[in-house]
XYZ file of C-alpha atoms in Angstrom:
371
model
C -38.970 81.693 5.697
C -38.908 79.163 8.495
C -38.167 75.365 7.902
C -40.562 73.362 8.246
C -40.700 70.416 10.510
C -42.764 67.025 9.878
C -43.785 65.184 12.846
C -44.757 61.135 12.659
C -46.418 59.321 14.893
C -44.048 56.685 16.247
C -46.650 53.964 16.632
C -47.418 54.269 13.021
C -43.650 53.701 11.832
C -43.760 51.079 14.406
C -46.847 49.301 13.203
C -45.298 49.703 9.136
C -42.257 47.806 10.187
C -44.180 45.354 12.435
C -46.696 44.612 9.004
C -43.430 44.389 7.300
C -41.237 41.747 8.965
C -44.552 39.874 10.008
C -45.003 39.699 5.803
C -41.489 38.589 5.198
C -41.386 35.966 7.952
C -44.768 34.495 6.198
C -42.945 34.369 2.939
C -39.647 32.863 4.380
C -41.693 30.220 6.061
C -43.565 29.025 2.513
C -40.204 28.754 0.788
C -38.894 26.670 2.967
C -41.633 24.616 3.365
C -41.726 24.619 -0.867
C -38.040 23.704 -0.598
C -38.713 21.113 1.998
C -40.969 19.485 -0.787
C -38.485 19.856 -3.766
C -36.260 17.346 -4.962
C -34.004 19.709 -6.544
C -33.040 20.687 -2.606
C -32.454 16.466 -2.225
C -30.547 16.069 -5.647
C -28.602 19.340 -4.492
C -27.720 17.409 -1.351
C -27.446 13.801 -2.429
C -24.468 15.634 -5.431
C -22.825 17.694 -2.571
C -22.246 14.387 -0.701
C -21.233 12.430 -3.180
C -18.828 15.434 -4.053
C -17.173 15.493 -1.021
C -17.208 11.668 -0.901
C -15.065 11.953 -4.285
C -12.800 14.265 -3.020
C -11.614 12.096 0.340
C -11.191 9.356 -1.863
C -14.028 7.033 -0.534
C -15.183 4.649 -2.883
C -18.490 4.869 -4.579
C -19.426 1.175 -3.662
C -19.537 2.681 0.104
C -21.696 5.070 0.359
C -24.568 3.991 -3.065
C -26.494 0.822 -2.600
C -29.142 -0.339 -5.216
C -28.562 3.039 -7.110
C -29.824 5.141 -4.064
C -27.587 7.208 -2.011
C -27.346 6.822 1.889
C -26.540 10.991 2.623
C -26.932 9.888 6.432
C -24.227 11.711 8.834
C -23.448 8.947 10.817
C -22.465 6.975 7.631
C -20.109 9.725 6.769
C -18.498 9.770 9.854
C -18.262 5.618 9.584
C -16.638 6.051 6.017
C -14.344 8.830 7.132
C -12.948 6.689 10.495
C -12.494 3.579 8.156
C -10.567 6.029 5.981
C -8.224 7.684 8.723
C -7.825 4.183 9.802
C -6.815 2.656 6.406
C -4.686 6.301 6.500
C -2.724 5.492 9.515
C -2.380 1.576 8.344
C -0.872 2.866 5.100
C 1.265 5.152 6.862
C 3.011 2.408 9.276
C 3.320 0.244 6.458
C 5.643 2.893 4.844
C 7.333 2.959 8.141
C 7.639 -0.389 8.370
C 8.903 -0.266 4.638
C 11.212 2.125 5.569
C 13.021 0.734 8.380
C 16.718 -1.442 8.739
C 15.456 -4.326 8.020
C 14.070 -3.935 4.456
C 16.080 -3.539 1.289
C 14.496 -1.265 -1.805
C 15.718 -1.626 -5.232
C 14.033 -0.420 -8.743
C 15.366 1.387 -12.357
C 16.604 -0.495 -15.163
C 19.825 0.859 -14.470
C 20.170 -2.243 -12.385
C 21.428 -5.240 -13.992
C 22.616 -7.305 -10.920
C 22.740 -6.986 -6.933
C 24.801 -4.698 -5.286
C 28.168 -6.605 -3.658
C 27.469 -5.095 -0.350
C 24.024 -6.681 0.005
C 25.701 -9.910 0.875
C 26.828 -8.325 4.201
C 23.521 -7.319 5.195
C 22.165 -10.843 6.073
C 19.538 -9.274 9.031
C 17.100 -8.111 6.267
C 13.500 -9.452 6.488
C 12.263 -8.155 3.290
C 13.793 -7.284 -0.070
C 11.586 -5.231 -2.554
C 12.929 -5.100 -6.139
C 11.435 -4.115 -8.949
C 11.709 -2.859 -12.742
C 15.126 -3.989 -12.578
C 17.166 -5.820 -15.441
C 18.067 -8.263 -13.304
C 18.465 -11.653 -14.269
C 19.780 -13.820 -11.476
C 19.312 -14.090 -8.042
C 22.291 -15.338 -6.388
C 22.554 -18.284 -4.329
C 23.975 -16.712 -1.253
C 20.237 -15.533 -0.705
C 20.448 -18.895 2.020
C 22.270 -16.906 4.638
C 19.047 -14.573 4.861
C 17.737 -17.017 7.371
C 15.485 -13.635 8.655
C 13.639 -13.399 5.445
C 9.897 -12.993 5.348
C 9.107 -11.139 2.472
C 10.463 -11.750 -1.211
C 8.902 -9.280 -3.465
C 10.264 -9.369 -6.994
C 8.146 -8.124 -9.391
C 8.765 -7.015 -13.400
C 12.417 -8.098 -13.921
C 14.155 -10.243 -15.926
C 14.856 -13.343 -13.568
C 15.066 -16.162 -15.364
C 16.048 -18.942 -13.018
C 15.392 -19.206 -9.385
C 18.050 -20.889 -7.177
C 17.801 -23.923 -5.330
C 18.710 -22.437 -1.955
C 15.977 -20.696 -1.637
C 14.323 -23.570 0.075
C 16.189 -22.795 2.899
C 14.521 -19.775 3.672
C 12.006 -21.442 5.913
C 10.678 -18.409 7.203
C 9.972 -17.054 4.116
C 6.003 -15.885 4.039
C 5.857 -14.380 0.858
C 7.375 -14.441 -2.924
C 6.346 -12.679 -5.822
C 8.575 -12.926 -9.012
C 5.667 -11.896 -10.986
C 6.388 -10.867 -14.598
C 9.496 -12.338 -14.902
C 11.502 -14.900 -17.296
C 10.620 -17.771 -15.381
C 10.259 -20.839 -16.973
C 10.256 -22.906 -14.075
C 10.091 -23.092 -10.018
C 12.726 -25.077 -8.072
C 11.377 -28.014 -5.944
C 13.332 -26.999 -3.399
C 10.780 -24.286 -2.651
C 8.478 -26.970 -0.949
C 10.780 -26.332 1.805
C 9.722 -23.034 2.793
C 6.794 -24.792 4.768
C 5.656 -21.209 6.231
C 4.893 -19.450 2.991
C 1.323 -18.153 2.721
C 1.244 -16.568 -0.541
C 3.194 -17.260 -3.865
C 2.599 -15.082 -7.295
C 4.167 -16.254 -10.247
C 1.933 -14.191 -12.907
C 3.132 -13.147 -16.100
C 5.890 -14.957 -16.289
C 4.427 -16.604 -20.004
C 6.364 -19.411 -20.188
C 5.370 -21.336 -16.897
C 3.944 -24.936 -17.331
C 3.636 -26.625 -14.468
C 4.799 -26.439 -10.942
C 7.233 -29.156 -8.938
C 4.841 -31.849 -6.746
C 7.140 -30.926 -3.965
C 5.035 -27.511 -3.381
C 2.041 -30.057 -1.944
C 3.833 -29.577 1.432
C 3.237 -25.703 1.418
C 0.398 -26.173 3.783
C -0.139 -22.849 5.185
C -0.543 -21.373 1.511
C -3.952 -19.024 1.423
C -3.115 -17.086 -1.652
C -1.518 -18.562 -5.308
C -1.803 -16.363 -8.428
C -0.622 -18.776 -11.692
C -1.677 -16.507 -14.423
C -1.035 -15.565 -17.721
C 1.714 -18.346 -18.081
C 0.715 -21.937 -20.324
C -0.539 -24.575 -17.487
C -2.729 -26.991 -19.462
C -4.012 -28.195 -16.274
C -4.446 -27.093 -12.753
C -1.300 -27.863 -10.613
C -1.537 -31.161 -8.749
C 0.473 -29.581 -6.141
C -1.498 -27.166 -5.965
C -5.177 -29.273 -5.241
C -3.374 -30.087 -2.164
C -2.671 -26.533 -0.277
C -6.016 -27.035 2.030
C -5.775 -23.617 3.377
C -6.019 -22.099 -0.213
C -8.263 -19.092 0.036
C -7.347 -17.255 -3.705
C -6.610 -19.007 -6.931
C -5.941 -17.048 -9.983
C -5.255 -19.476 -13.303
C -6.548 -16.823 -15.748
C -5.126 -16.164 -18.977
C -3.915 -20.072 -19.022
C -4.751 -22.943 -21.483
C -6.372 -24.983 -19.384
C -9.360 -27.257 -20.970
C -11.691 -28.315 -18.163
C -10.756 -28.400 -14.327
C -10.205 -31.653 -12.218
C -12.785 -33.506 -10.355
C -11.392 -32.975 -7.295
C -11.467 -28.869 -7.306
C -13.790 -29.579 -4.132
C -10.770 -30.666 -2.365
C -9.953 -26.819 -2.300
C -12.517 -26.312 1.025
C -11.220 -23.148 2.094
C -11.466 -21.599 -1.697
C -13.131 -17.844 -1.801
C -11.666 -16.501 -4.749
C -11.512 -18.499 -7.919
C -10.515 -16.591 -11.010
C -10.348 -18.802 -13.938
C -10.963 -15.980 -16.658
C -9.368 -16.141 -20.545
C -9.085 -19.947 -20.792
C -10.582 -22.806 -22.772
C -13.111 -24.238 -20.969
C -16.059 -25.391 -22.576
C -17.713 -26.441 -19.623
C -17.557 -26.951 -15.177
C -17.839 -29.138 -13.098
C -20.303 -29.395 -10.383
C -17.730 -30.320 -8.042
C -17.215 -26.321 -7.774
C -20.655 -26.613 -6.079
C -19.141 -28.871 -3.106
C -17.179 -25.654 -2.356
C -19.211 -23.977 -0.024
C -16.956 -20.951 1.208
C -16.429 -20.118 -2.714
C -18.033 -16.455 -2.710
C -16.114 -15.209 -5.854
C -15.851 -17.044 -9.680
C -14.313 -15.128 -12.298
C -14.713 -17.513 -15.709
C -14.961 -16.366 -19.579
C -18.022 -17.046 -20.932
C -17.076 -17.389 -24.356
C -16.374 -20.983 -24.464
C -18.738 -22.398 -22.259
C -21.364 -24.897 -23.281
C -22.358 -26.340 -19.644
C -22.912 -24.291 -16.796
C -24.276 -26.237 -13.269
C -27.544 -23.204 -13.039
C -27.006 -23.246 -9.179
C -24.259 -20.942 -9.562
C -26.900 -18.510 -10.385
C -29.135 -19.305 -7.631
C -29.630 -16.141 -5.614
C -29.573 -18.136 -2.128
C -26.470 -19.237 -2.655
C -23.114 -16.403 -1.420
C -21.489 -17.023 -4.805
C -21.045 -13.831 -6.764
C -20.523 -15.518 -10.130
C -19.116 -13.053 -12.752
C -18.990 -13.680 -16.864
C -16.733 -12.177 -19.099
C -17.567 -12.751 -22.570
C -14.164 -11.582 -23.832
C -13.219 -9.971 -27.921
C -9.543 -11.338 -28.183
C -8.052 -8.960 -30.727
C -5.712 -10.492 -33.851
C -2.659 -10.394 -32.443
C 0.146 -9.792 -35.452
C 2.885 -11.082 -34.578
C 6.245 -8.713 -34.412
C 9.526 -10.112 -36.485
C 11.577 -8.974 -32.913
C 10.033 -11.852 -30.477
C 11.558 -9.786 -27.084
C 8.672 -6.437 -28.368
C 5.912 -9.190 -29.278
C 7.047 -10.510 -25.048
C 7.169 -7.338 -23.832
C 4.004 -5.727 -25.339
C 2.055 -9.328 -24.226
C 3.541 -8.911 -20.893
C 2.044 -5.322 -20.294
C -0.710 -6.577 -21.860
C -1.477 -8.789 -19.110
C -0.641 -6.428 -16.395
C -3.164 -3.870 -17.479
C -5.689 -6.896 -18.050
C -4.992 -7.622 -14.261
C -5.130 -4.380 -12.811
C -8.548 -3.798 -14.505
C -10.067 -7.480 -12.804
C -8.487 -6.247 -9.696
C -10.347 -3.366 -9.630
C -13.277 -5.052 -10.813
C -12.865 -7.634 -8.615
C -12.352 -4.947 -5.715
C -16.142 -3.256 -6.331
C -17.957 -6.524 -6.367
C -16.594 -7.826 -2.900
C -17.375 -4.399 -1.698
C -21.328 -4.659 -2.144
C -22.721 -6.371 0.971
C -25.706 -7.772 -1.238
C -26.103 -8.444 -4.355
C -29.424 -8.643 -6.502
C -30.695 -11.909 -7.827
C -30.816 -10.283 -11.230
C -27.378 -8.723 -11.034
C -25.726 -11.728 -9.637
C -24.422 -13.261 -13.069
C -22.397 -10.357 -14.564
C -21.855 -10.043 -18.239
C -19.980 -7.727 -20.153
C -17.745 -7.294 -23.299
C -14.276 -6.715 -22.423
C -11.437 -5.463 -25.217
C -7.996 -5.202 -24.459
């Protein structure tokens, strides 16, 4: 028996596949155009951006405005260049960190300076930190090339008189320290822009002679015992950031308008009852950071939606503090206290400036905060 042989018309395979990819080209067209309709396809992209967003590190504040997401290309590529660019900044400031003319200390190994950093009198910056050390010695005059004092969580308890004569001296921060006072002398240091003596506890008040810091934009006072605000400090007329938080302080002077340049006024954790409508005189003040608990008088144009001021209220629970027999645990426990209690305004802080509008209805801000 033969095989047999089947013969097909080409034209008619031809005209099956032609029916066929003419059917599935119709059905691709419809689901797109039913996807193009779906908001599951927009939610899917609006999450995938805000994925990737997440994952370079870019801040939600940047990218969400109003509670709607911008998924726009061009803002990605905005968000990513400011990022690269805060990058490379970053990067040459650990270069800059890095280089001859900066000394690095930190571990609680230390307990005093090394002998040899008397020698080294070219430095421009010295950066110590978590450090048991107490004393800062008083050949820190011959550092004549000084700009940056950074002295964070130590135990200084005393700073010396000399350092007055570091008059090119542009910043000091002996933040969370021993402190109990600040030298007069440091009135002298007549190009210093910023000054943070926060957490130190035990601060009262700070020497009239710091009036002549003129060029002062940034002073952080907090969580020490001032009763009142500064005099000397009413008179820096560059001031840009005040931070008296986590104080004792009773009202605020009359004369707060004298403070033109003011942006940043954190006042939170005090005892003020009420304030005074001098703070409307201050028309650069974009930022006020005050605890509601205590207030009985508030001037209702800090509300007013015209005006730039992003007024914030923090209606704080203060928790029963029981008091330790070893005083140095109840002083160290306060002091990290404080620090977390700053780091969290910071940040908070940090996501309000961020939003280039704010809602009439979202300008007063109130929340419970427990420590």
């Amino acid at each position: 028996m033969g095989h047999k042989v089947v013969v097909f018309d080409i034209s008619v395979i031809r005209a099956l596949w032609e029916t066929r990819v003419k059917k599935h080209k119709a059905w691709q067209k419809k689901e797109t155009e039913r996807l193009e309709k779906s908001a599951l396809e927009k939610i899917k992209e609006e999450w995938n951006f805000v994925a990737e967003c997440r994952r370079k590190g870019i801040p939600q504040a940047a990218y969400c405005k109003n509670g709607f997401v911008d998924t726009s290309v061009r803002l990605l590529e905005k968000i990513e260049r400011n990022t690269v660019a805060r990058q490379s900044s970053l990067s040459k400031e650990r270069d800059k960190r890095s280089s001859a003319f900066v000394f690095e200390l930190s571990g609680e190994q230390w307990t005093e300076l090394p002998d040899s950093l008397k020698e080294q009198t070219h430095l421009k910056e010295w950066h110590i930190s978590n450090t048991l050390i107490q004393i800062i010695p008083t050949y820190i005059e011959l550092f004549q090339a000084m700009r940056i004092l950074d002295l964070p969580k130590n135990q200084i308890s005393c700073l010396p008189a000399e350092i007055g004569r570091l008059k090119n001296l542009q910043e000091l921060n002996v933040s969370f320290n021993c402190l109990k006072s600040i030298p007069p002398e440091l009135g002298d240091c007549e190009n210093l822009e910023k000054l943070d003596c926060s957490g130190n506890l035990e601060l009262t008040e700070l020497p009239f002679e710091l009036s002549n810091l003129k060029q002062v934009t940034f002073v952080d006072i907090s969580a020490n015992k001032f009763a009142s605000v500064p005099i000397c400090v009413l008179r820096m007329c560059n001031l840009q950031w005040l931070d008296l938080s986590n104080n004792s302080l009773n009202d605020l002077p009359q004369d707060i308008d004298r403070l033109e340049e003011l942006q940043t006024f954190l006042l939170y954790k005090n005892k003020l009852t009420y304030l005074p409508y001098a703070l409307l005189n201050l028309k650069k003040l974009t930022l006020l950071v005050v605890s509601g608990d205590h207030l009985v008088e508030l001037p209702t144009a800090l509300c007013d939606s015209s005006t730039p001021l992003k007024f914030v209220s923090l209606m704080d629970n203060p928790l029963d503090n029981t008091r330790c027999q070893d005083d140095v645990e109840v002083m160290e426990s306060e002091r990290d206290r404080q620090c977390f209690d700053k780091e969290f305004l910071k940040a908070y802080i940090e996501d309000v400036k961020e939003r280039e509008s704010v809602p009439s209805y979202t300008t007063k801000v109130s929340f419970s905060l427990q420590l």
